[in-house]
Coordinates of C-alpha atoms in Angstrom, one line a residue:
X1 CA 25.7 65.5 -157.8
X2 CA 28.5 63.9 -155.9
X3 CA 27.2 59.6 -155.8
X4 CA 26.9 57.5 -152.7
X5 CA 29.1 54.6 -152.5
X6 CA 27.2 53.1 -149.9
X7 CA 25.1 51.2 -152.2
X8 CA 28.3 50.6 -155.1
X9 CA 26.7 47.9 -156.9
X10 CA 30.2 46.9 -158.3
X11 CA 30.6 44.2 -156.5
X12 CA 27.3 42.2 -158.1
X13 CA 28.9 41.0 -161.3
X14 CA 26.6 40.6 -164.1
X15 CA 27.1 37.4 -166.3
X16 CA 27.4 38.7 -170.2
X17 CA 27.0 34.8 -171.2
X18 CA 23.6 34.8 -169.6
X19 CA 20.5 34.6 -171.7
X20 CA 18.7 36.8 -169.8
X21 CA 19.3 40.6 -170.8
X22 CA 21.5 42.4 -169.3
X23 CA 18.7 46.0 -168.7
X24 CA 16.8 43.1 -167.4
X25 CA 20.6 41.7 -164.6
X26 CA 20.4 45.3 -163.9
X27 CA 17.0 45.6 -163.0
X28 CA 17.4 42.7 -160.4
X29 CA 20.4 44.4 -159.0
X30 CA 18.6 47.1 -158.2
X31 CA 15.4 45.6 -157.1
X32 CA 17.7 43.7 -154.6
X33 CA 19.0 46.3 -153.1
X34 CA 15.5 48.3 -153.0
X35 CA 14.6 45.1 -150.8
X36 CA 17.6 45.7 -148.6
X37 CA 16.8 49.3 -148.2
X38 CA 19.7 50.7 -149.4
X39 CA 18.3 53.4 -151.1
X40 CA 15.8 55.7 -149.4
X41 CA 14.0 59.2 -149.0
X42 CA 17.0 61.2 -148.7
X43 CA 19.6 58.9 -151.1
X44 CA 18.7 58.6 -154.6
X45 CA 19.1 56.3 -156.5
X46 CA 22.4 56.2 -158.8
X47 CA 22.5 58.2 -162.0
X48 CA 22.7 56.7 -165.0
X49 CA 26.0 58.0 -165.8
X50 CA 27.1 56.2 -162.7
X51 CA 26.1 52.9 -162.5
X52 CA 26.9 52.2 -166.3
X53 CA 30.7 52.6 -165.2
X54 CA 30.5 51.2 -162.1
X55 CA 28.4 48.0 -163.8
X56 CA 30.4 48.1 -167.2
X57 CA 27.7 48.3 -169.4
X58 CA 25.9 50.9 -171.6
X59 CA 24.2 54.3 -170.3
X60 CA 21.2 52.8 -172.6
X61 CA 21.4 49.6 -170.4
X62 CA 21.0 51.7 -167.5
X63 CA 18.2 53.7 -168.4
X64 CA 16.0 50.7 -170.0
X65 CA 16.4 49.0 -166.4
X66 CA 15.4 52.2 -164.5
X67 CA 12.7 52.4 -167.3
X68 CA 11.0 49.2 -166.1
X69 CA 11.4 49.7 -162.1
X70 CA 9.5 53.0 -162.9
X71 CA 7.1 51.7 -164.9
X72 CA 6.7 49.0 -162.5
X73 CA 5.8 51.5 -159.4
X74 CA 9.3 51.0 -157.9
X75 CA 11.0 54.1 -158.5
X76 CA 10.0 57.7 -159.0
X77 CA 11.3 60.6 -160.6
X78 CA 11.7 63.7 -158.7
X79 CA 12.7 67.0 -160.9
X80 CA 15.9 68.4 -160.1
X81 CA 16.8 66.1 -157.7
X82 CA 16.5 62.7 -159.4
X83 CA 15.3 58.8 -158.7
X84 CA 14.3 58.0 -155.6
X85 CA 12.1 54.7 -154.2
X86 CA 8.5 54.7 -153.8
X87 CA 7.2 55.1 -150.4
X88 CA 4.7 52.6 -150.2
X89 CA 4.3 52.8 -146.2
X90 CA 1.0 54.4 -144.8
X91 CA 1.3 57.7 -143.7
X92 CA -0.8 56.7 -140.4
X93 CA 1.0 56.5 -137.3
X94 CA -0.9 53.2 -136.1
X95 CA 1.8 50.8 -135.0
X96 CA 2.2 47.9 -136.9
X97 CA 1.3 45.7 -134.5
X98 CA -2.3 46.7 -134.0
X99 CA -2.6 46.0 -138.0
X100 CA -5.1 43.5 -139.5
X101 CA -3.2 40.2 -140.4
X102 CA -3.1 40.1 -143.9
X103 CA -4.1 36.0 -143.7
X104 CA -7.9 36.8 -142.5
X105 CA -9.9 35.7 -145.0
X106 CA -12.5 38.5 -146.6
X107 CA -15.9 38.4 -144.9
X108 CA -18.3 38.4 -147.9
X109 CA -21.3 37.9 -146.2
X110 CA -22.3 41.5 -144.8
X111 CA -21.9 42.1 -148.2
X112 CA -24.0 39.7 -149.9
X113 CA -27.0 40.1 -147.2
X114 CA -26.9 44.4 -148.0
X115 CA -27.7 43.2 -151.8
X116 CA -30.0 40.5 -151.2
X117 CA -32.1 43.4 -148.6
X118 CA -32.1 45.4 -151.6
X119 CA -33.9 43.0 -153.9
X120 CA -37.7 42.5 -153.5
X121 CA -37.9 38.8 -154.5
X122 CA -40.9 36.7 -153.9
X123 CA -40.2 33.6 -152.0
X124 CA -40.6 30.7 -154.6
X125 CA -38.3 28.6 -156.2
X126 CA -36.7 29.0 -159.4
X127 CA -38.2 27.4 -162.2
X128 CA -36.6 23.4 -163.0
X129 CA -34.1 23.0 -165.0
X130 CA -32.9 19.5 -163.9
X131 CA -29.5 19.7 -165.4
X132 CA -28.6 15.7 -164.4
X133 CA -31.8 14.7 -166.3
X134 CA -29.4 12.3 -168.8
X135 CA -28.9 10.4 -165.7
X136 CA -32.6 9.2 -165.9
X137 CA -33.9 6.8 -168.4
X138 CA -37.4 8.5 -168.6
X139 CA -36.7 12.2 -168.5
X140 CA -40.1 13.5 -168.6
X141 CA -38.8 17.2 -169.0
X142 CA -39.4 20.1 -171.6
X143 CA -36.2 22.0 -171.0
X144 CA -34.0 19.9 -172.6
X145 CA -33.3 18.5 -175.9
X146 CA -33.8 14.7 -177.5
X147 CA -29.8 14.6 -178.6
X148 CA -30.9 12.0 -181.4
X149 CA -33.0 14.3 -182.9
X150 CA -30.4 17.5 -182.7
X151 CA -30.1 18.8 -186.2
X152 CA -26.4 18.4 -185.0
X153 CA -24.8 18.1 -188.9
X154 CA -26.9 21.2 -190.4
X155 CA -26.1 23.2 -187.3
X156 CA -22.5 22.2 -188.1
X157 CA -22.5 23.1 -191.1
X158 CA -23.6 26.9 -190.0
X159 CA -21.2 27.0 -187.4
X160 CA -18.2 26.3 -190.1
X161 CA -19.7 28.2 -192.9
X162 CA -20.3 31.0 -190.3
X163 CA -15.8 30.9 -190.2
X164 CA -15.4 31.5 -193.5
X165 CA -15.4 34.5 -196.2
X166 CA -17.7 36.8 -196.4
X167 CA -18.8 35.4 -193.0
X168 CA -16.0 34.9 -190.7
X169 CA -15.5 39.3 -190.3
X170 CA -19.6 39.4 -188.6
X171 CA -18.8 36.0 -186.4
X172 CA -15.3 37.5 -184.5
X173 CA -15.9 41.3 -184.7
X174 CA -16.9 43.2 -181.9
X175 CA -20.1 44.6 -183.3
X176 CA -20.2 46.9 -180.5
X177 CA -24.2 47.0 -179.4
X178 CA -25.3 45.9 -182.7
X179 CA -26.8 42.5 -183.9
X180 CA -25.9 40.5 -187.0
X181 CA -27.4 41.9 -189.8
X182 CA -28.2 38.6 -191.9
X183 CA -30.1 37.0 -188.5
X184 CA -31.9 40.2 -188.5
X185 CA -33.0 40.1 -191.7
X186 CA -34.0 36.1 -191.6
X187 CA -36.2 36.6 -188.3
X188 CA -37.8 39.5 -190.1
X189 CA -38.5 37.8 -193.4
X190 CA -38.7 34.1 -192.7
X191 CA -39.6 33.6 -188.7
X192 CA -41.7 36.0 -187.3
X193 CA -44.3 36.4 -190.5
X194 CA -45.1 32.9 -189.9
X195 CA -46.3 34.0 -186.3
X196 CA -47.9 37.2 -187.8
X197 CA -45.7 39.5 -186.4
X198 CA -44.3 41.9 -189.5
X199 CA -41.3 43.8 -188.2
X200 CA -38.3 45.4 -189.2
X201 CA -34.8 45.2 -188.5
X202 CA -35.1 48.2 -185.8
X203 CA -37.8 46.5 -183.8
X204 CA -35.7 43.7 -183.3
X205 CA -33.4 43.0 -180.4
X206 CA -31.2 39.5 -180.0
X207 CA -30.9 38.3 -176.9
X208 CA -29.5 35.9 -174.7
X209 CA -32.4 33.6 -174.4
X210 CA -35.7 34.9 -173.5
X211 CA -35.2 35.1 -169.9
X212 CA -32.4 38.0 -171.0
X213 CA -34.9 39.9 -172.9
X214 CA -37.4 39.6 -170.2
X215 CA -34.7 40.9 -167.5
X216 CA -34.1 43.6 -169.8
X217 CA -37.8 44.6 -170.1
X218 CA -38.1 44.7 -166.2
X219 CA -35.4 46.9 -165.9
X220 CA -35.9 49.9 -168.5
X221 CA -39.4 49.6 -168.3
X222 CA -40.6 48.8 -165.1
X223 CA -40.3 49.9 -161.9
X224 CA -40.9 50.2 -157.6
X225 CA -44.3 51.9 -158.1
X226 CA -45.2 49.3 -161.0
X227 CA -47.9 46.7 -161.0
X228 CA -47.3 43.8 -163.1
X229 CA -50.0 41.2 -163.7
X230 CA -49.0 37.3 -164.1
X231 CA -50.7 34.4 -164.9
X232 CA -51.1 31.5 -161.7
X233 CA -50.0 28.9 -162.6
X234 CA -47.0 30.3 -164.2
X235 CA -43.6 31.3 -164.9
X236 CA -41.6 31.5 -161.9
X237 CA -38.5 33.4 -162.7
X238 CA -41.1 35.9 -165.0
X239 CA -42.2 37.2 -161.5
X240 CA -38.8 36.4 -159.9
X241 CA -37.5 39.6 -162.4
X242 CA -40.4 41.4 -161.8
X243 CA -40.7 41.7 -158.4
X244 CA -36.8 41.7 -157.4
X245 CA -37.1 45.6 -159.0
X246 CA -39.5 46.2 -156.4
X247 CA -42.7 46.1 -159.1
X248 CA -46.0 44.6 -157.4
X249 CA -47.0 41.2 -158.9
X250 CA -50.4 40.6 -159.1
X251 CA -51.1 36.7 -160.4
X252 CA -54.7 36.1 -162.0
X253 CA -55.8 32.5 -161.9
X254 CA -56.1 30.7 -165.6
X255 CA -58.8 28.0 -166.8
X256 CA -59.6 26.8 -169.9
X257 CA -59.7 29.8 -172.0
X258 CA -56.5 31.0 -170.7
X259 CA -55.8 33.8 -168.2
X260 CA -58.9 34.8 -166.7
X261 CA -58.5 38.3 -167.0
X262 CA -61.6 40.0 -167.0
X263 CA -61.4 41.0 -163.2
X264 CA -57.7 41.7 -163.3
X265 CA -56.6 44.9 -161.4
X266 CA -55.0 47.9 -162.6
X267 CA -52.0 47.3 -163.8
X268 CA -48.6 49.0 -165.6
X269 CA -47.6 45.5 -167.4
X270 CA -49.0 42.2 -168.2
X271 CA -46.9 39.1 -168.6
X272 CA -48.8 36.2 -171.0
X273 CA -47.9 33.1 -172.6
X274 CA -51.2 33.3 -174.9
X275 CA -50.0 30.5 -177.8
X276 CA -49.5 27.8 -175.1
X277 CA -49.6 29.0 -171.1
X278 CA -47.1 28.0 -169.3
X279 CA -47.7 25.4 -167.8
X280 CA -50.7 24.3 -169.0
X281 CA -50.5 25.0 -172.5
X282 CA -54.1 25.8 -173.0
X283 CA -53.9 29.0 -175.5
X284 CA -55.4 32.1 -174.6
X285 CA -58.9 32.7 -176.5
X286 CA -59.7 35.0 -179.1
X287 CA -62.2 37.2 -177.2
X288 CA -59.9 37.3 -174.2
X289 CA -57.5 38.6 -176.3
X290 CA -59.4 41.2 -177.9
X291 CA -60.4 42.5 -174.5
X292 CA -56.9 42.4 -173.4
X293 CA -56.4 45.0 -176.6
X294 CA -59.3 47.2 -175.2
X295 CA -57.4 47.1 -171.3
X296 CA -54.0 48.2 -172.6
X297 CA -55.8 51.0 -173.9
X298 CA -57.9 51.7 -171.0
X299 CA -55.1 51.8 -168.9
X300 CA -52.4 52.9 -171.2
X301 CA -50.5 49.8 -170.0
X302 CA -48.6 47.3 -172.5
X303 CA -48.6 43.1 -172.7
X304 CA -45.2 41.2 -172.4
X305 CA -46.3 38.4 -175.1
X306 CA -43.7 35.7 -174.1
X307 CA -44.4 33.3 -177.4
X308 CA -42.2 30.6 -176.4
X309 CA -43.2 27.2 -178.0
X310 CA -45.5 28.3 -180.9
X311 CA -44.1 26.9 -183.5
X312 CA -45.9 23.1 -181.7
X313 CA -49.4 23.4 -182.8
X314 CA -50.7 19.8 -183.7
X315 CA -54.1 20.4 -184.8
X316 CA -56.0 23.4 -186.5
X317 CA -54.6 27.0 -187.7
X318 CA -52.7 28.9 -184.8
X319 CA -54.2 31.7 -183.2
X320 CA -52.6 34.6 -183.8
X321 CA -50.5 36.4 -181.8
X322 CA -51.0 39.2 -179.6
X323 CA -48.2 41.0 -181.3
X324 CA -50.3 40.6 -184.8
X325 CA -53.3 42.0 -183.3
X326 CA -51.1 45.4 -181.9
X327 CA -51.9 48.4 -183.5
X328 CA -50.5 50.5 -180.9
X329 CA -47.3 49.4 -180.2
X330 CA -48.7 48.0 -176.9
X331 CA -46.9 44.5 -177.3
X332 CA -43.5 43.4 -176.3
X333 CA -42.8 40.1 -178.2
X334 CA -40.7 37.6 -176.8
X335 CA -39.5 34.5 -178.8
X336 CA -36.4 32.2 -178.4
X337 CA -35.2 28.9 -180.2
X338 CA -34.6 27.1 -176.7
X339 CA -37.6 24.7 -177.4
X340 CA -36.7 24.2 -181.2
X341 CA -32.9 23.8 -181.4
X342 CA -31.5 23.8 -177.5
X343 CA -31.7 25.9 -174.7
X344 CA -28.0 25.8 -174.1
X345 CA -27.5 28.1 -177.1
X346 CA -29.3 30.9 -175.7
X347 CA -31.0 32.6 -178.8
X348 CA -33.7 34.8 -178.4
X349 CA -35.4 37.8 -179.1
X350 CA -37.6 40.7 -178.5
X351 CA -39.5 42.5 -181.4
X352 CA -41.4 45.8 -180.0
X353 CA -41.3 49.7 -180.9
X354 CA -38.2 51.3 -181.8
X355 CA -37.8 53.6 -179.1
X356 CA -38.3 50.7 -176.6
X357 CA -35.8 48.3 -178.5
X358 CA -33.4 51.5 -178.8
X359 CA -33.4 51.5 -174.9
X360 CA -33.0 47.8 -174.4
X361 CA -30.1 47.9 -176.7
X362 CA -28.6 50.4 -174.7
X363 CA -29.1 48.1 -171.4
X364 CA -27.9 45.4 -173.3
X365 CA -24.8 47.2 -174.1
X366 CA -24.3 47.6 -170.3
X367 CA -24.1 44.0 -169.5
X368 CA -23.3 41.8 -172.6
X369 CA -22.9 44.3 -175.7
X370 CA -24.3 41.7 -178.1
X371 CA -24.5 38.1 -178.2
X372 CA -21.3 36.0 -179.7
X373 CA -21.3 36.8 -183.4
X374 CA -20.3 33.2 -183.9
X375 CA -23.3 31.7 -182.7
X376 CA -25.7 34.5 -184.3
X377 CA -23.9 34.5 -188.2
X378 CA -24.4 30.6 -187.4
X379 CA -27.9 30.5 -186.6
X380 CA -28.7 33.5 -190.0
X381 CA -27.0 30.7 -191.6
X382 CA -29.0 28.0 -190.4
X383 CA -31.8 30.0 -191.1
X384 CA -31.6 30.9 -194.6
X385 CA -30.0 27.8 -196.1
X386 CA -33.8 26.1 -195.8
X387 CA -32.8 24.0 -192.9
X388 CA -34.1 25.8 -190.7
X389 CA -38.0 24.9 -191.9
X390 CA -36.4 21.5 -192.8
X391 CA -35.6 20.6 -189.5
X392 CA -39.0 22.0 -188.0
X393 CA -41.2 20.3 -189.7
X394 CA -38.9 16.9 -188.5
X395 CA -39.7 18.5 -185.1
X396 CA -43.4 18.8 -185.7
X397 CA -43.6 15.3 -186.8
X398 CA -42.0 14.0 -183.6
X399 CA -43.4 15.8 -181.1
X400 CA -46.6 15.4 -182.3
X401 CA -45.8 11.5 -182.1
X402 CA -44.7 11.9 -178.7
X403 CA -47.9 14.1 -177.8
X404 CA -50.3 11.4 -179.4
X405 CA -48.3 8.6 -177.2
X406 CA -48.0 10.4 -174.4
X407 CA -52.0 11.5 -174.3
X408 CA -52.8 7.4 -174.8
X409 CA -50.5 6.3 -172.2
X410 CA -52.0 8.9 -169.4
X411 CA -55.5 7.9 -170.0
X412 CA -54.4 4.4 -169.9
X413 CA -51.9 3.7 -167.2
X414 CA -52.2 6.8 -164.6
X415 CA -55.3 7.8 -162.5
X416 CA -57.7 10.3 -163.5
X417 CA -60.2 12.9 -161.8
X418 CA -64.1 12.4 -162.5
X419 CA -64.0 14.5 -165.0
X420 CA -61.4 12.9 -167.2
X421 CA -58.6 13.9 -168.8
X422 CA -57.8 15.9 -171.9
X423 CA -55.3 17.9 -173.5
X424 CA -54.7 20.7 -175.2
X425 CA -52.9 19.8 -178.6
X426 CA -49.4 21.4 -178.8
X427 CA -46.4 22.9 -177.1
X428 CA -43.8 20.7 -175.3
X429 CA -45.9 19.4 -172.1
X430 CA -48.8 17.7 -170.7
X431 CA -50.6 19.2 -167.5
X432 CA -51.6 16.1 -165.7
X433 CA -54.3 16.9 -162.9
X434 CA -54.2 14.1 -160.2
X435 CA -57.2 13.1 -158.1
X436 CA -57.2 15.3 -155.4
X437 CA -56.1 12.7 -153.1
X438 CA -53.1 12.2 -154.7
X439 CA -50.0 14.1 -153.5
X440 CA -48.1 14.8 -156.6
X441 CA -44.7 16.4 -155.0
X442 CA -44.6 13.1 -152.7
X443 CA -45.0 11.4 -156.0
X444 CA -42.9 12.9 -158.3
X445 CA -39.7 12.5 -155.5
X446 CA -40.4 8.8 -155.7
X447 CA -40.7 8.6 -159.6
X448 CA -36.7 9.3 -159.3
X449 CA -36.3 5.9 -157.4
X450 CA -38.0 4.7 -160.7
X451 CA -36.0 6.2 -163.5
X452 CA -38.5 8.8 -163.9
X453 CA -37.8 12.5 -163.4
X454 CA -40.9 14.9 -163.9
X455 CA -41.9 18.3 -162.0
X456 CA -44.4 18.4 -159.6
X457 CA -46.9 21.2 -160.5
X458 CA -47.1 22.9 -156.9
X459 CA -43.5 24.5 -157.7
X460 CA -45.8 27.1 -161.0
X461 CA -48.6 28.0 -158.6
X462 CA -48.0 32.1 -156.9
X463 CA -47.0 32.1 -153.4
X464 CA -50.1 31.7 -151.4
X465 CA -51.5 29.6 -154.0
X466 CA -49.6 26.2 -153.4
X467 CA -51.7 23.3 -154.8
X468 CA -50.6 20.0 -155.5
X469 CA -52.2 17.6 -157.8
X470 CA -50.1 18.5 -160.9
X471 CA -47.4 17.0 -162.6
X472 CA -45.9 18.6 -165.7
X473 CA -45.2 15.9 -168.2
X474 CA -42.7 17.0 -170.6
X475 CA -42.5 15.0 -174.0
X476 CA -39.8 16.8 -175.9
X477 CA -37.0 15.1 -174.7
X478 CA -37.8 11.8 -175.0
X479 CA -37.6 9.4 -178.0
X480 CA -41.2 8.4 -178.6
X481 CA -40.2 4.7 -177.5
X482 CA -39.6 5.9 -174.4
X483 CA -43.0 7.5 -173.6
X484 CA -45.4 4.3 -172.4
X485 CA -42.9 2.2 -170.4
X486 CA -42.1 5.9 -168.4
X487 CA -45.3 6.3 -168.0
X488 CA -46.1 2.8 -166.7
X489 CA -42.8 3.2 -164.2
X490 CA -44.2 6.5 -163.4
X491 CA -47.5 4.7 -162.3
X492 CA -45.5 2.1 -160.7
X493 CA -43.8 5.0 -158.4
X494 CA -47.1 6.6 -157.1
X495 CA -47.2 6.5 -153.3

């Protein structure tokens, strides 16, 4: 093959002193001239052989520059012929002045309203989270935790002993779609037996809070032509999940016994928080949840038991759990450490039939694989060494300070209904009912002028449902000090 001289790159002198190699001079020679267009379809692009003489350099030099402009998309091979530049104009005939301008900014919002017309999602809000409540000095809030009384050097102590031999390979691995053995094996052995769930490693799925292992639920399980029963007041984002699959969410009314489920429809799924409802923390009763037993069965339907504060019982011996009355495999158990350590690690859990956490697991693998193995060696750690237990029964103490402060200062400083006001004994929360002339949301908007920041109970209640003479007093992120002067600001506040 005779070469062109019409692109003789002799003239562009490469600098030998330069630090930058010289495959790499070559390569922006030629990339220049690509941009000048002075190779094309029918002229090729020099041969090797060529342009090492006419550049006095190496053949090797050459071909290590060419190597890079074709691995780069520049330049293509084309047998028996040679190197030749990549076409990268359309093949359509549309002038280029009838072109989009490249400086119109994407239009994301057909986009986002075809998704959001896809999801069935009740309209409520999404459960408080109130993450400026360090900004208020009487954060009357359940989602958050008291920073003084953070186990923050045992939890420490984990998190370093979880980088070290024979721990550090199960906190940086990729373990694929498996969880950390040694976590397993603690919840197994040392949590969930003190809830009477006994379960073994298969039954057991980590997630990424509860909310995860809820979403995860929905999905495999649950469906368009499902009907899923929830307690009103409630969990918001528990039917938010639901419902945006397209399930139909029936609520059922609570009172003091719990969820009042005797008339409850038909139903594929039931969602609970039996130990302490959310939010009113009364516990489900015993009878109700033996007749809940005899339902699934009925209707060959199965419980979400979401058991999220249990471990806060302040008086008497905890009812059991739905999961320790299953003899069926009928109950999905749901348990996190959001309440007991923090929320912001997101550790939770579900324990149900291995087949169903088989298929979760698989989901799971879909979105997240596993939970950092960091964060779970940590918590096995934590878990194990005894300060797990330590640091409960610490929390126990506390709350149940706060709870006996708290329950003092309401029946002292705020207004009550005829009936008076009492309180079930546990959990993280007080439900406080209002007289009903009282508006609570009205209220609770002008306990922020006051330093006070608390949830108005309308925001639980089922669309259709709205009633508003609650406030949800959390205690667990307040020092006990704290407690009777926010509630006598909160007083002060009330409209």
């Amino acid at each position: 093959m005779t070469e062109s001289t019409a692109g003789d790159p002799a003239p562009l002198a490469l600098d030998p002193s330069s630090a930058t190699p010289l495959y790499r001079q070559v390569r922006a020679l030629l990339e220049d001239q690509l941009a000048r267009g002075v190779y094309g379809p029918s002229r090729p692009m020099p041969s090797t052989r060529y342009l090492a003489q006419a550049l006095g350099v190496s053949r090797n030099t050459v071909a290590l520059a060419y190597q890079e402009l074709t691995g780069a998309g520049l330049v293509e091979s084309r047998p028996r012929s040679g190197l030749y530049p990549v076409n990268l104009a359309p093949t359509s005939t549309t002038p280029r002045t009838t072109r989009r301008d490249r400086t119109i900014q994407m239009d994301w919002q057909p986009r986002l309203e075809r998704h959001q017309a896809g999801l069935h999602q009740l309209p409520v809000t999404k459960a408080p989270a109130f993450p400026e409540w360090q900004d208020y000095p009487y954060p009357f809030i359940s989602a958050q935790p008291e920073m003084k009384s953070f186990p923050a050097r045992s939890w420490q102590r984990a998190m370093v002993a979880a980088l070290h031999n024979p721990h550090l390979t199960y906190s940086v691995r990729d373990a694929g779609d498996s969880d950390d053995p040694l976590l397993l094996e603690a919840l197994c052995n040392e949590i969930l037996p003190s809830r009477g769930v006994h379960a073994t490693t298969d039954e057991v799925l980590m997630t990424s809070g509860a909310q995860q292992g809820l979403s995860l639920i929905a999905d495999v399980l649950l469906g368009p032509t499902s009907t899923v029963v929830v307690e009103n007041p409630g969990y918001v984002d528990a039917w938010q999940i639901c419902s945006r699959i397209g399930a139909s969410v029936v609520p059922v009314p609570t009172d003091q016994w719990g969820a009042v489920i005797e008339d409850a429809p038909g139903f594929d799924a039931i969602y609970l928080t039996p130990s302490h409802h959310h939010p009113t923390n009364v516990t489900l009763s015993l009878p109700r949840r033996r007749l809940l037993m005899d339902q699934l069965a009925d209707r060959d339907a199965f419980v979400i038991e979401d058991d999220y504060d249990s471990e806060f019982r302040f008086r008497g011996q905890p009812t059991p759990s739905l999961k320790a009355m299953d003899t069926s495999g009928r109950v999905l158990y749901i348990g996190s450490f959001s309440k007991f350590l923090a929320a912001g690690l997101r550790l939770g859990f579900v324990v149900g039939h291995p087949e169903v956490i088989a298929a979760l697991r698989a989901e799971r693998h879909n979105r997240s694989k596993h939970l950092a193995g960091h964060l779970q060696r940590a918590l096995g750690i934590f878990i194990t060494s005894g300060d797990y237990h330590k640091v409960l029964r610490g929390q126990r103490r506390r709350l149940r300070a706060n709870w006996d402060t708290l329950t003092a200062a309401v029946n002292r400083y705020l207004p009550l209904p005829d009936e008076g006001g009492s309180y079930p004994p546990g959990g993280v929360s007080l439900w406080y009912t209002a007289p009903a002339e009282i508006d609570c949301k009205r209220w609770a908007l002008r306990a922020r002028e006051h330093g006070v920041l608390v949830a108005d109970g309308s925001r639980y209640y089922f669309p259709g449902t709205w009633r508003n003479h609650n406030l949800r007093l959390g205690y667990s992120s307040l020092r006990t000090e704290q407690i009777e002067p926010g509630i006598r600001a909160l007083a002060a506040a009330l409209p």
